[in-house]
Coordinates of C-alpha atoms and ligand atoms in Angstrom, one line a residue:
M1 CA -0.2 0.1 -0.2
S2 CA 1.5 3.3 -0.8
S3 CA 1.5 6.0 2.3
P4 CA -0.6 8.5 2.4
L5 CA -0.3 11.7 0.5
I6 CA -0.7 14.0 3.6
Q7 CA 0.7 12.8 6.8
P8 CA 1.5 13.8 10.5
T9 CA 4.8 14.1 11.3
G10 CA 6.7 15.8 14.3
K11 CA 7.1 19.1 12.2
G12 CA 3.1 19.1 10.9
L13 CA 1.2 17.8 8.2
Y14 CA 3.5 16.6 5.5
C15 CA 2.8 15.9 2.1
A16 CA 5.8 13.6 0.9
A17 CA 5.1 13.7 -2.9
G18 CA 5.7 17.5 -2.7
D19 CA 7.8 18.1 0.3
F20 CA 5.8 20.6 2.2
Y21 CA 4.3 20.9 5.2
I22 CA 1.1 22.5 6.1
D23 CA 0.5 24.7 8.7
P24 CA 3.6 23.2 10.6
W25 CA 4.5 23.8 14.4
R26 CA 8.2 23.3 13.8
P27 CA 10.3 25.6 11.4
V28 CA 10.5 23.8 7.6
S29 CA 11.7 24.5 4.6
R30 CA 8.3 25.0 2.4
A31 CA 5.2 25.7 4.7
V32 CA 1.9 26.2 2.9
I33 CA -0.3 28.2 5.8
T34 CA -4.2 28.3 6.0
H35 CA -4.4 31.4 8.2
A36 CA -3.1 33.6 10.4
H37 CA -4.4 32.5 13.9
A38 CA -1.3 32.0 16.0
D39 CA -1.5 28.2 16.3
H40 CA -1.6 27.9 12.5
A41 CA 1.0 30.2 11.5
R42 CA 4.3 29.6 13.3
A43 CA 7.4 32.0 12.4
G44 CA 10.6 30.5 11.7
S45 CA 10.3 28.6 8.2
E46 CA 12.1 29.7 5.4
Q47 CA 9.4 29.9 2.9
Y48 CA 5.7 30.4 3.2
W49 CA 2.7 30.3 0.9
A50 CA -0.9 31.5 1.7
A51 CA -3.8 33.0 0.5
S52 CA -2.9 36.9 -0.8
P53 CA -6.1 38.6 1.2
G54 CA -4.4 37.2 4.3
L55 CA -0.8 38.6 3.6
G56 CA -0.8 41.7 5.8
L57 CA -2.1 39.4 8.6
L58 CA 0.2 36.8 8.3
R59 CA 3.5 39.3 7.9
R60 CA 2.3 40.8 11.4
R61 CA 2.4 37.5 12.9
L62 CA 5.7 36.0 11.7
G63 CA 8.0 39.1 11.8
P64 CA 10.1 40.3 9.3
R65 CA 11.8 36.9 8.6
G66 CA 11.3 34.4 6.0
V67 CA 9.7 34.6 2.6
I68 CA 5.7 34.8 1.9
H69 CA 4.2 33.9 -1.2
G70 CA 0.8 35.2 -1.8
V71 CA -1.0 33.2 -3.8
D72 CA -4.6 34.1 -5.5
Y73 CA -7.6 31.8 -4.4
G74 CA -8.2 28.9 -7.1
V75 CA -4.7 29.4 -9.0
P76 CA -2.6 26.0 -8.4
V77 CA 1.1 26.3 -7.5
Q78 CA 3.2 23.4 -8.4
F79 CA 5.5 21.4 -5.9
G80 CA 7.1 18.8 -8.3
P81 CA 4.1 16.5 -9.3
V82 CA 2.1 18.2 -7.0
A83 CA -0.3 20.8 -7.6
V84 CA -1.7 22.9 -4.7
S85 CA -4.2 25.6 -4.7
L86 CA -5.8 27.4 -1.6
H87 CA -9.8 27.9 -1.4
P88 CA -11.9 30.2 0.6
A89 CA -12.2 28.7 4.0
G90 CA -14.5 31.9 5.4
H91 CA -13.3 31.7 8.6
I92 CA -11.1 35.4 8.9
L93 CA -9.4 37.1 5.9
G94 CA -7.0 34.9 3.7
S95 CA -8.3 31.9 5.3
A96 CA -7.7 28.9 2.9
Q97 CA -8.5 25.1 2.4
I98 CA -5.2 23.9 0.9
R99 CA -6.3 21.4 -2.0
V100 CA -3.6 19.0 -3.0
E101 CA -3.7 16.9 -6.2
Y102 CA -1.2 13.8 -7.0
R103 CA -1.6 11.7 -10.0
G104 CA -6.0 11.9 -9.7
E105 CA -6.3 11.7 -6.0
V106 CA -7.8 14.6 -4.2
W107 CA -7.1 15.9 -0.3
V108 CA -8.3 18.9 1.2
A109 CA -7.0 20.2 4.6
S110 CA -9.9 22.8 5.9
G111 CA -7.9 24.3 8.2
D112 CA -10.5 26.1 10.3
Y113 CA -13.7 26.8 8.4
K114 CA -17.4 28.5 8.8
R115 CA -20.5 28.3 6.5
D116 CA -22.0 31.3 7.8
A117 CA -22.0 34.4 6.0
D118 CA -19.4 37.1 6.8
P119 CA -18.4 40.3 5.1
T120 CA -14.9 40.6 6.1
C121 CA -13.5 37.5 4.3
A122 CA -14.5 35.5 0.8
P123 CA -17.5 32.8 1.4
F124 CA -15.9 28.9 2.0
E125 CA -16.1 27.4 -1.5
P126 CA -17.0 23.6 -1.1
L127 CA -14.5 21.2 -2.8
A128 CA -15.0 17.7 -4.0
C129 CA -12.2 15.5 -2.6
D130 CA -11.1 11.6 -2.1
T131 CA -10.0 12.8 1.9
F132 CA -11.1 15.7 3.4
I133 CA -9.5 17.0 6.5
T134 CA -11.7 18.5 8.7
E135 CA -11.6 20.6 11.8
A136 CA -13.9 19.5 14.7
T137 CA -13.9 22.3 17.3
F138 CA -17.6 22.4 17.9
A139 CA -18.0 18.7 16.9
L140 CA -21.3 18.2 18.9
P141 CA -24.7 18.2 18.2
V142 CA -25.3 21.3 20.9
Y143 CA -23.2 23.8 18.8
R144 CA -26.0 25.5 16.5
W145 CA -25.4 29.6 15.9
P146 CA -28.0 31.7 15.8
A147 CA -27.9 34.4 12.8
V148 CA -25.5 36.6 13.0
E149 CA -28.1 39.9 12.7
S150 CA -29.8 38.8 15.6
V151 CA -27.0 38.7 17.5
A152 CA -25.4 41.7 16.4
A153 CA -28.9 43.3 16.9
D154 CA -28.7 42.0 20.8
I155 CA -25.3 43.4 21.4
H156 CA -26.8 47.1 20.0
A157 CA -29.7 47.1 22.0
W158 CA -27.5 46.0 25.0
W159 CA -25.0 48.6 24.1
Q160 CA -28.1 51.3 24.2
R161 CA -29.5 50.1 27.0
N162 CA -26.1 50.7 28.7
A163 CA -25.2 54.1 27.1
S164 CA -28.3 55.6 28.6
E165 CA -27.1 54.4 31.9
R166 CA -23.8 56.1 31.1
R167 CA -22.2 52.9 31.9
T168 CA -19.2 51.8 29.4
T169 CA -20.0 48.7 27.4
M170 CA -17.2 46.4 27.3
L171 CA -17.3 43.6 24.7
F172 CA -14.5 40.9 24.7
S173 CA -13.9 39.0 21.4
Y174 CA -10.6 37.0 19.8
A175 CA -8.4 40.0 18.4
L176 CA -7.9 38.2 15.2
G177 CA -11.4 37.7 13.0
K178 CA -14.1 37.9 15.8
A179 CA -13.7 41.5 16.4
Q180 CA -13.4 42.9 12.9
R181 CA -16.4 40.6 12.1
L182 CA -18.3 41.9 15.0
L183 CA -17.7 45.8 13.7
A184 CA -18.6 44.8 10.7
A185 CA -22.3 43.3 11.7
L186 CA -23.2 46.2 14.0
P187 CA -26.1 48.2 12.7
A188 CA -25.4 51.7 11.1
E189 CA -26.5 53.9 14.0
H190 CA -24.4 53.7 17.0
P191 CA -25.2 55.2 20.8
G192 CA -21.5 56.6 21.2
P193 CA -18.1 55.9 19.6
I194 CA -16.1 52.5 19.4
Y195 CA -12.7 52.6 21.0
L196 CA -10.2 49.2 20.6
H197 CA -8.0 47.9 22.5
G198 CA -4.1 47.7 21.8
A199 CA -4.3 44.2 21.2
V200 CA -7.2 44.5 18.1
A201 CA -6.8 47.7 16.5
P202 CA -3.7 46.9 14.2
L203 CA -5.3 43.8 13.3
T204 CA -8.2 46.0 12.4
Q205 CA -6.4 48.2 10.4
D206 CA -4.5 45.0 8.3
Y207 CA -8.7 44.5 7.2
R208 CA -9.0 47.7 6.2
D209 CA -5.9 47.9 4.5
A210 CA -7.0 44.5 2.6
G211 CA -10.6 46.8 1.7
V212 CA -12.8 45.5 4.3
E213 CA -15.2 48.0 5.0
L214 CA -15.5 48.5 8.8
P215 CA -17.5 51.4 10.9
P216 CA -14.8 54.2 12.4
T217 CA -13.2 53.6 15.8
R218 CA -10.9 55.2 18.1
M219 CA -7.7 53.6 19.9
V220 CA -8.0 53.7 23.9
S221 CA -4.2 54.3 24.0
E222 CA -4.9 57.5 22.0
A223 CA -7.4 58.7 24.4
A224 CA -7.8 61.3 26.9
K225 CA -6.9 60.4 30.7
D226 CA -10.0 61.8 31.5
E227 CA -12.0 60.1 28.7
D228 CA -15.9 59.7 29.4
Y229 CA -16.7 56.1 27.9
G230 CA -20.0 56.3 29.4
S231 CA -21.7 56.0 26.0
S232 CA -18.6 53.8 24.2
L233 CA -18.7 50.2 23.0
V234 CA -14.9 48.9 23.7
I235 CA -13.8 45.6 22.3
A236 CA -11.0 43.9 23.8
P237 CA -9.2 40.4 24.1
P238 CA -10.4 37.8 26.9
S239 CA -6.9 38.3 28.5
A240 CA -7.9 42.0 29.2
A241 CA -10.9 41.2 31.4
G242 CA -9.6 41.9 35.2
S243 CA -6.5 43.6 34.1
T244 CA -5.1 46.9 35.5
W245 CA -6.1 48.0 31.9
M246 CA -9.6 48.2 32.8
R247 CA -9.3 50.2 35.6
R248 CA -10.0 53.4 33.1
F249 CA -13.5 52.2 32.7
R250 CA -16.0 53.5 35.2
K251 CA -18.5 50.8 36.0
P252 CA -18.5 48.7 32.9
V253 CA -21.0 46.3 31.4
T254 CA -19.1 43.3 30.3
G255 CA -20.0 40.8 27.4
F256 CA -18.3 38.0 25.5
A257 CA -18.5 37.0 22.2
S258 CA -17.8 33.4 21.3
G259 CA -18.9 29.9 20.1
W260 CA -18.3 28.7 23.8
M261 CA -20.9 30.9 24.8
R262 CA -23.4 28.5 23.6
I263 CA -23.0 26.7 26.6
R264 CA -24.3 28.3 29.7
G265 CA -21.8 27.1 32.6
N266 CA -19.1 28.8 30.6
R267 CA -20.7 32.2 30.3
R268 CA -21.0 31.5 34.3
R269 CA -17.4 30.3 34.9
R270 CA -16.3 33.8 32.8
G271 CA -18.3 36.1 34.8
H272 CA -19.5 38.3 32.4
D273 CA -23.1 39.9 32.5
R274 CA -23.9 39.0 28.9
G275 CA -22.7 36.0 26.4
F276 CA -23.5 36.2 22.8
V277 CA -23.1 33.5 20.7
I278 CA -21.0 34.0 17.4
S279 CA -18.1 31.9 16.5
D280 CA -16.0 31.9 13.1
H281 CA -15.8 27.9 13.0
V282 CA -18.4 26.0 11.4
D283 CA -21.6 24.6 13.7
W284 CA -22.4 20.8 13.9
P285 CA -25.1 21.3 11.0
G286 CA -22.5 23.0 8.9
L287 CA -19.9 20.6 9.5
L288 CA -22.2 17.6 8.3
Q289 CA -23.1 19.5 5.6
T290 CA -19.5 20.4 4.4
I291 CA -18.6 16.6 4.7
R292 CA -21.4 15.5 2.3
D293 CA -20.5 18.6 0.1
T294 CA -17.1 17.3 -0.5
G295 CA -18.1 13.7 -1.1
A296 CA -14.7 12.4 0.7
R297 CA -14.6 8.4 1.0
Q298 CA -12.4 9.2 3.8
V299 CA -12.7 11.9 6.5
L300 CA -9.7 13.0 9.0
T301 CA -10.4 14.9 12.2
T302 CA -8.3 17.4 14.3
H303 CA -9.1 19.8 16.9
G304 CA -11.4 19.5 20.1
R305 CA -14.1 17.0 19.3
A306 CA -12.4 15.0 16.7
D307 CA -13.1 11.8 18.3
E308 CA -16.7 11.9 19.0
L309 CA -17.0 13.1 15.3
V310 CA -15.2 9.8 14.2
R311 CA -17.5 8.3 16.4
Y312 CA -20.5 9.6 14.7
L313 CA -19.3 9.6 11.0
N314 CA -18.2 5.9 11.5
E315 CA -21.9 5.0 12.6
Q316 CA -22.9 6.9 9.5
G317 CA -21.0 4.3 7.1
L318 CA -18.1 7.0 6.7
Q319 CA -14.7 6.2 7.0
A320 CA -13.1 8.5 9.3
R321 CA -10.5 8.9 12.2
P322 CA -8.3 11.5 14.2
L323 CA -5.4 12.6 12.8
A324 CA -2.8 13.9 15.6
T325 CA -1.6 17.3 15.3
L326 CA -0.3 19.8 17.8
F327 CA -3.0 22.4 17.2
G328 CA -4.3 23.8 20.3
D329 CA -7.7 24.3 21.4
D330 CA -7.5 27.8 22.3
E331 CA -10.8 28.4 24.3
D332 CA -10.4 32.5 23.0
S333 CA -9.8 31.6 19.4
D334 CA -13.6 30.6 18.1
Ligands
ZN401 ZN1 -8.0 29.8 13.4

């Protein structure tokens, strides 16, 4: 039996026929990157290939070293006898599924992805393949996402109420992808200005530089010392909660935007006033739909609920098994 086209190694997912890695976690000579989140895009490799719209984010993540080749969606790159093309994953700006074709066999590595509409990145493109490597972050039936418009309307109403009481609305969200998606989803009329934490602002500028339209924002670091944040919405990363940075806001009302908020206990544990269910990962119905869309004979699972998903797919008569990776299950990166 010939060896699989893509297999896990100590450095990451490796395609021997084309001699390249996908999202390697150790430095390699050739890395194909699905997206700029920290557990997928690691510094130290010699050459990177990634989808063009995410190049600004990737350069910020990787630092000045390493050659980065921008690849347009759908345009194949040849690594020896292997054709590699990047296709929209709908996860964050520049996110890509990696399609690998060798001697008529097609594998697709999804990276992180979602099926819901998101104006801040290109929509997910279903790809036919023989083997589909899928993420399984939220692979349980309980994870179903409400329409993003209704969540954005809830956030807006909450902000309006807080502003009428002159209390700062503090919304915690992952800094890359989620924060920009929230900004884009908010209704056009705002109860007050929007401020960004220093971890969110430069990434948001990268989105604007890539042509994504977002409402005007200010930086907390550039505000006056005695700034009145009474009517403001402040977007900050989860790590800022409870930090000394928070002291400048008077009586803030806090909310957390995350797919994990689907589980009530998570919200209680984090101690926020509100939880908003919004994720940049695929939910359970979207995951099963996507696997059907690929028509894959074999499904390999990574991240989160990989084992549970394998069990379910096996029960449905599909060939599936978990793929050992080092991708973290970061509860903030959702
Ligand atoms: Zn991601």
